[in-house]
Amino acid sequence: MAIAAKSILVIVDVQNDFCPGGALEVPNGDRVVPIVNALSGKFAEHILTQDWHPPGHSSFASTHQGRAAFETITLSYGEQVLWPDHCVQGTPGAAFHAELRTDGASLIVRKGFRAHIDSYSAFYENDQKTPTGFTGYLRSRGFEHLYIAGLATDFCVAFSALDARREGFGVTVIEDACAAIDRQGSLAAAWDNMGLAGVQRAHSRTLLGSHAL
Ligand code: VGL
Ligand code: ZN
């Protein structure tokens, strides 16, 4: 399968806290690292996203008295899953996986850095109104299609893919270059929503055989 013209690879949150042993570990999260490293060489450009929370972030269960991780709470902008403390700015858990090749990335989009609002998507925070500026970057650089890989399929990958479609970009999620949290059917729901939104799916094998544009 040829890589679409005017494409960019978006590598979502391949950080220690989302890998085995991390604070919010994604099963097999580290398995995406060699795949993502191989893929990045196939694209003219790739960027990274980095979950980047201040201590006491509103998405942390520990911030809300009597609440436990993985419960849902209503915040000013709507429903929010509460997470274990993770990806705290400047901590080893927030660092990229040691084997992830980061030097070739042209941009790092940090998200979730405001204390009172979470941001799963690389485009909009969880109020679905506050932009990160990523759309402007992509438009002014002339990109039309995003290939998305990374963690977690059912949260930051899916929210980024759905917002990218809403912003008018073509989107392909590279299935085996992603790994999921998958709680309470979240992975199946994410694939359903992505399918309805016109997100395409690909396997890394089919892309690694093709030429970068
Ligand atoms: C993520 C939950 C909380 C993700 C980030 O990267 O998918 N999930 N923060
Ligand atoms: Zn987070």
mmCIF file of C-alpha atoms and ligand atoms in Angstrom:
data_model
loop_
_atom_site.group_PDB
_atom_site.id
_atom_site.type_symbol
_atom_site.label_atom_id
_atom_site.label_comp_id
_atom_site.label_asym_id
_atom_site.label_seq_id
_atom_site.Cartn_x
_atom_site.Cartn_y
_atom_site.Cartn_z
ATOM 1 C CA MET A 1 0.000 0.000 0.000
ATOM 2 C CA ALA A 2 1.455 3.333 -1.028
ATOM 3 C CA ILE A 3 1.767 6.067 1.557
ATOM 4 C CA ALA A 4 -0.659 8.839 0.568
ATOM 5 C CA ALA A 5 0.827 12.084 -0.757
ATOM 6 C CA LYS A 6 1.281 15.020 1.652
ATOM 7 C CA SER A 7 1.342 12.646 4.607
ATOM 8 C CA ILE A 8 2.833 12.970 8.051
ATOM 9 C CA LEU A 9 3.348 10.314 10.733
ATOM 10 C CA VAL A 10 1.972 11.283 14.151
ATOM 11 C CA ILE A 11 3.489 9.261 17.018
ATOM 12 C CA VAL A 12 1.251 9.536 20.066
ATOM 13 C CA ASP A 13 2.484 9.391 23.680
ATOM 14 C CA VAL A 14 5.167 6.680 23.497
ATOM 15 C CA GLN A 15 6.193 7.533 27.057
ATOM 16 C CA ASN A 16 7.440 5.466 29.984
ATOM 17 C CA ASP A 17 4.255 5.794 32.030
ATOM 18 C CA PHE A 18 2.274 4.129 29.234
ATOM 19 C CA CYS A 19 4.733 1.235 28.929
ATOM 20 C CA PRO A 20 4.973 -1.874 31.153
ATOM 21 C CA GLY A 21 6.127 -0.805 34.630
ATOM 22 C CA GLY A 22 4.747 2.710 34.145
ATOM 23 C CA ALA A 23 2.074 4.453 36.195
ATOM 24 C CA LEU A 24 -0.659 3.959 33.586
ATOM 25 C CA GLU A 25 0.746 0.996 31.758
ATOM 26 C CA VAL A 26 -0.785 -0.042 28.481
ATOM 27 C CA PRO A 27 -0.481 -3.815 27.954
ATOM 28 C CA ASN A 28 2.343 -4.380 25.443
ATOM 29 C CA GLY A 29 2.814 -0.626 25.079
ATOM 30 C CA ASP A 30 6.546 -1.048 24.532
ATOM 31 C CA ARG A 31 5.969 -3.408 21.592
ATOM 32 C CA VAL A 32 5.098 -0.473 19.376
ATOM 33 C CA VAL A 33 8.562 1.088 19.751
ATOM 34 C CA PRO A 34 10.508 -0.870 17.073
ATOM 35 C CA ILE A 35 7.544 -0.641 14.693
ATOM 36 C CA VAL A 36 7.254 3.120 15.136
ATOM 37 C CA ASN A 37 11.020 3.520 14.696
ATOM 38 C CA ALA A 38 10.881 1.623 11.402
ATOM 39 C CA LEU A 39 7.856 3.580 10.198
ATOM 40 C CA SER A 40 9.304 7.003 10.889
ATOM 41 C CA GLY A 41 11.958 6.461 8.214
ATOM 42 C CA LYS A 42 9.253 5.958 5.599
ATOM 43 C CA PHE A 43 7.713 9.397 6.007
ATOM 44 C CA ALA A 44 8.987 12.746 4.833
ATOM 45 C CA GLU A 45 8.127 14.089 8.274
ATOM 46 C CA HIS A 46 7.061 12.749 11.653
ATOM 47 C CA ILE A 47 6.012 14.450 14.861
ATOM 48 C CA LEU A 48 5.576 13.311 18.461
ATOM 49 C CA THR A 49 2.917 14.028 21.026
ATOM 50 C CA GLN A 50 3.730 14.015 24.737
ATOM 51 C CA ASP A 51 1.215 13.768 27.585
ATOM 52 C CA TRP A 52 2.499 16.452 29.974
ATOM 53 C CA HIS A 53 0.587 17.073 33.186
ATOM 54 C CA PRO A 54 1.387 19.368 36.120
ATOM 55 C CA PRO A 55 1.323 17.747 39.593
ATOM 56 C CA GLY A 56 -2.240 17.676 40.941
ATOM 57 C CA HIS A 57 -3.781 17.590 37.450
ATOM 58 C CA SER A 58 -7.584 17.387 37.384
ATOM 59 C CA SER A 59 -7.467 14.041 35.523
ATOM 60 C CA PHE A 60 -5.651 12.392 38.438
ATOM 61 C CA ALA A 61 -7.820 10.398 40.868
ATOM 62 C CA SER A 62 -5.499 11.526 43.691
ATOM 63 C CA THR A 63 -6.625 15.124 43.104
ATOM 64 C CA HIS A 64 -10.229 14.267 44.039
ATOM 65 C CA GLN A 65 -10.866 13.175 47.592
ATOM 66 C CA GLY A 66 -12.486 9.777 47.900
ATOM 67 C CA ARG A 67 -12.185 8.989 44.199
ATOM 68 C CA ALA A 68 -10.351 6.028 42.699
ATOM 69 C CA ALA A 69 -8.519 5.576 39.419
ATOM 70 C CA PHE A 70 -10.667 4.524 36.453
ATOM 71 C CA GLU A 71 -13.837 6.017 37.929
ATOM 72 C CA THR A 72 -15.595 8.702 35.911
ATOM 73 C CA ILE A 73 -16.225 12.197 37.254
ATOM 74 C CA THR A 74 -18.074 15.207 35.868
ATOM 75 C CA LEU A 75 -15.828 18.243 35.409
ATOM 76 C CA SER A 76 -16.822 21.669 34.052
ATOM 77 C CA TYR A 77 -16.494 20.418 30.456
ATOM 78 C CA GLY A 78 -18.196 17.042 30.952
ATOM 79 C CA GLU A 79 -17.247 13.470 31.741
ATOM 80 C CA GLN A 80 -13.653 12.715 32.602
ATOM 81 C CA VAL A 81 -12.078 9.354 33.451
ATOM 82 C CA LEU A 82 -9.836 9.595 36.509
ATOM 83 C CA TRP A 83 -6.370 8.160 36.041
ATOM 84 C CA PRO A 84 -3.480 7.217 38.275
ATOM 85 C CA ASP A 85 -0.964 10.091 38.441
ATOM 86 C CA HIS A 86 0.986 9.801 35.188
ATOM 87 C CA CYS A 87 3.225 11.786 32.833
ATOM 88 C CA VAL A 88 3.987 14.474 35.384
ATOM 89 C CA GLN A 89 6.044 17.201 33.705
ATOM 90 C CA GLY A 90 9.782 16.577 33.933
ATOM 91 C CA THR A 91 9.548 13.147 35.589
ATOM 92 C CA PRO A 92 11.011 9.924 34.139
ATOM 93 C CA GLY A 93 7.465 8.642 33.571
ATOM 94 C CA ALA A 94 6.782 11.545 31.221
ATOM 95 C CA ALA A 95 9.956 10.915 29.197
ATOM 96 C CA PHE A 96 9.762 9.133 25.864
ATOM 97 C CA HIS A 97 10.585 5.412 25.924
ATOM 98 C CA ALA A 98 14.385 5.130 25.905
ATOM 99 C CA GLU A 99 14.410 3.222 22.614
ATOM 100 C CA LEU A 100 12.045 5.542 20.775
ATOM 101 C CA ARG A 101 13.977 7.476 18.147
ATOM 102 C CA THR A 102 13.048 11.088 18.758
ATOM 103 C CA ASP A 103 15.840 13.027 17.029
ATOM 104 C CA GLY A 104 14.201 13.086 13.617
ATOM 105 C CA ALA A 105 10.872 14.479 14.811
ATOM 106 C CA SER A 106 10.095 17.991 13.590
ATOM 107 C CA LEU A 107 7.661 18.909 16.374
ATOM 108 C CA ILE A 108 6.580 17.761 19.817
ATOM 109 C CA VAL A 109 2.972 18.600 20.675
ATOM 110 C CA ARG A 110 2.588 18.656 24.453
ATOM 111 C CA LYS A 111 -0.899 18.261 25.819
ATOM 112 C CA GLY A 112 -2.700 18.129 29.150
ATOM 113 C CA PHE A 113 -0.468 20.860 30.568
ATOM 114 C CA ARG A 114 -3.325 22.963 31.968
ATOM 115 C CA ALA A 115 -4.227 21.990 35.534
ATOM 116 C CA HIS A 116 -8.002 22.018 35.057
ATOM 117 C CA ILE A 117 -8.453 20.366 31.701
ATOM 118 C CA ASP A 118 -7.281 17.107 30.193
ATOM 119 C CA SER A 119 -6.323 16.669 26.565
ATOM 120 C CA TYR A 120 -6.417 13.272 24.898
ATOM 121 C CA SER A 121 -6.370 14.663 21.389
ATOM 122 C CA ALA A 122 -3.424 16.355 19.708
ATOM 123 C CA PHE A 123 -5.906 18.908 18.286
ATOM 124 C CA TYR A 124 -8.350 19.900 21.029
ATOM 125 C CA GLU A 125 -8.396 19.607 24.787
ATOM 126 C CA ASN A 126 -11.185 17.569 26.377
ATOM 127 C CA ASP A 127 -13.614 20.516 26.308
ATOM 128 C CA GLN A 128 -13.414 19.965 22.518
ATOM 129 C CA LYS A 129 -12.991 23.750 22.162
ATOM 130 C CA THR A 130 -9.481 24.703 23.262
ATOM 131 C CA PRO A 131 -7.135 24.197 20.297
ATOM 132 C CA THR A 132 -3.535 23.057 20.606
ATOM 133 C CA GLY A 133 -2.551 24.788 17.371
ATOM 134 C CA PHE A 134 -1.712 21.522 15.635
ATOM 135 C CA THR A 135 -4.295 22.081 12.884
ATOM 136 C CA GLY A 136 -2.579 25.338 11.956
ATOM 137 C CA TYR A 137 0.807 23.635 11.825
ATOM 138 C CA LEU A 138 -0.459 20.895 9.529
ATOM 139 C CA ARG A 139 -2.387 23.276 7.247
ATOM 140 C CA SER A 140 0.398 25.781 6.872
ATOM 141 C CA ARG A 141 2.830 22.973 6.076
ATOM 142 C CA GLY A 142 0.484 21.568 3.432
ATOM 143 C CA PHE A 143 -0.215 18.165 4.981
ATOM 144 C CA GLU A 144 -3.459 16.466 4.000
ATOM 145 C CA HIS A 145 -3.228 12.966 5.458
ATOM 146 C CA LEU A 146 -2.164 11.738 8.892
ATOM 147 C CA TYR A 147 -0.893 8.265 9.728
ATOM 148 C CA ILE A 148 -1.259 7.748 13.457
ATOM 149 C CA ALA A 149 0.622 5.315 15.719
ATOM 150 C CA GLY A 150 1.286 5.073 19.458
ATOM 151 C CA LEU A 151 -0.547 4.917 22.786
ATOM 152 C CA ALA A 152 -3.246 4.406 23.695
ATOM 153 C CA THR A 153 -5.398 3.264 20.758
ATOM 154 C CA ASP A 154 -8.660 3.838 22.644
ATOM 155 C CA PHE A 155 -7.816 7.244 24.140
ATOM 156 C CA CYS A 156 -5.195 9.578 22.718
ATOM 157 C CA VAL A 157 -4.863 7.817 19.347
ATOM 158 C CA ALA A 158 -8.643 7.605 18.823
ATOM 159 C CA PHE A 159 -9.366 11.159 19.991
ATOM 160 C CA SER A 160 -6.606 12.503 17.750
ATOM 161 C CA ALA A 161 -7.863 10.483 14.777
ATOM 162 C CA LEU A 162 -11.462 11.670 15.263
ATOM 163 C CA ASP A 163 -10.451 15.315 15.616
ATOM 164 C CA ALA A 164 -8.214 15.046 12.553
ATOM 165 C CA ARG A 165 -11.211 13.824 10.529
ATOM 166 C CA ARG A 166 -13.310 16.710 11.894
ATOM 167 C CA GLU A 167 -10.604 19.100 10.776
ATOM 168 C CA GLY A 168 -10.820 17.645 7.282
ATOM 169 C CA PHE A 169 -7.670 15.513 7.137
ATOM 170 C CA GLY A 170 -7.451 12.003 5.778
ATOM 171 C CA VAL A 171 -6.503 9.609 8.582
ATOM 172 C CA THR A 172 -5.026 6.128 8.710
ATOM 173 C CA VAL A 173 -4.411 4.427 12.061
ATOM 174 C CA ILE A 174 -1.592 1.867 11.896
ATOM 175 C CA GLU A 175 -3.148 -0.873 14.018
ATOM 176 C CA ASP A 176 -0.113 -2.893 15.035
ATOM 177 C CA ALA A 177 1.836 0.293 15.813
ATOM 178 C CA CYS A 178 -0.717 1.074 18.554
ATOM 179 C CA ALA A 179 -1.667 -0.578 21.858
ATOM 180 C CA ALA A 180 -4.806 -0.083 23.957
ATOM 181 C CA ILE A 181 -5.822 0.399 27.588
ATOM 182 C CA ASP A 182 -9.126 -1.397 26.747
ATOM 183 C CA ARG A 183 -11.309 -0.955 29.817
ATOM 184 C CA GLN A 184 -15.063 -1.551 29.673
ATOM 185 C CA GLY A 185 -15.164 -2.027 25.950
ATOM 186 C CA SER A 186 -13.251 1.173 25.229
ATOM 187 C CA LEU A 187 -11.219 -0.336 22.391
ATOM 188 C CA ALA A 188 -14.198 -1.724 20.458
ATOM 189 C CA ALA A 189 -16.054 1.573 20.940
ATOM 190 C CA ALA A 190 -13.042 3.522 19.703
ATOM 191 C CA TRP A 191 -12.764 1.425 16.516
ATOM 192 C CA ASP A 192 -16.520 1.789 15.924
ATOM 193 C CA ASN A 193 -16.331 5.563 16.267
ATOM 194 C CA MET A 194 -13.240 5.795 14.096
ATOM 195 C CA GLY A 195 -14.861 3.632 11.411
ATOM 196 C CA LEU A 196 -17.979 5.824 11.359
ATOM 197 C CA ALA A 197 -15.784 8.900 11.010
ATOM 198 C CA GLY A 198 -13.985 7.499 7.982
ATOM 199 C CA VAL A 199 -10.697 6.645 9.684
ATOM 200 C CA GLN A 200 -8.817 4.036 7.664
ATOM 201 C CA ARG A 201 -6.807 1.167 9.164
ATOM 202 C CA ALA A 202 -3.506 -0.225 7.948
ATOM 203 C CA HIS A 203 -0.880 -2.718 9.088
ATOM 204 C CA SER A 204 2.732 -1.550 9.340
ATOM 205 C CA ARG A 205 3.865 -4.384 7.068
ATOM 206 C CA THR A 206 2.037 -2.897 4.107
ATOM 207 C CA LEU A 207 3.581 0.543 4.697
ATOM 208 C CA LEU A 208 7.126 -0.570 5.388
ATOM 209 C CA GLY A 209 7.332 -2.017 1.894
ATOM 210 C CA SER A 210 6.481 1.320 0.284
ATOM 211 C CA HIS A 211 8.455 4.439 -0.492
ATOM 212 C CA ALA A 212 8.370 7.702 1.379
ATOM 213 C CA LEU A 213 6.864 10.573 -0.541
HETATM 214 C C1 VGL B 1 -3.755 8.812 27.682
HETATM 215 C C2 VGL B 1 -5.162 8.465 29.448
HETATM 216 C C3 VGL B 1 -4.679 9.596 30.083
HETATM 217 C C4 VGL B 1 -3.260 8.340 26.352
HETATM 218 C C5 VGL B 1 -3.263 9.942 28.292
HETATM 219 O O1 VGL B 1 -2.129 8.703 25.956
HETATM 220 O O2 VGL B 1 -3.992 7.585 25.678
HETATM 221 N N1 VGL B 1 -4.713 8.087 28.257
HETATM 222 N N2 VGL B 1 -3.725 10.318 29.498
HETATM 223 ZN ZN ZN B 2 -2.832 11.907 30.573
#
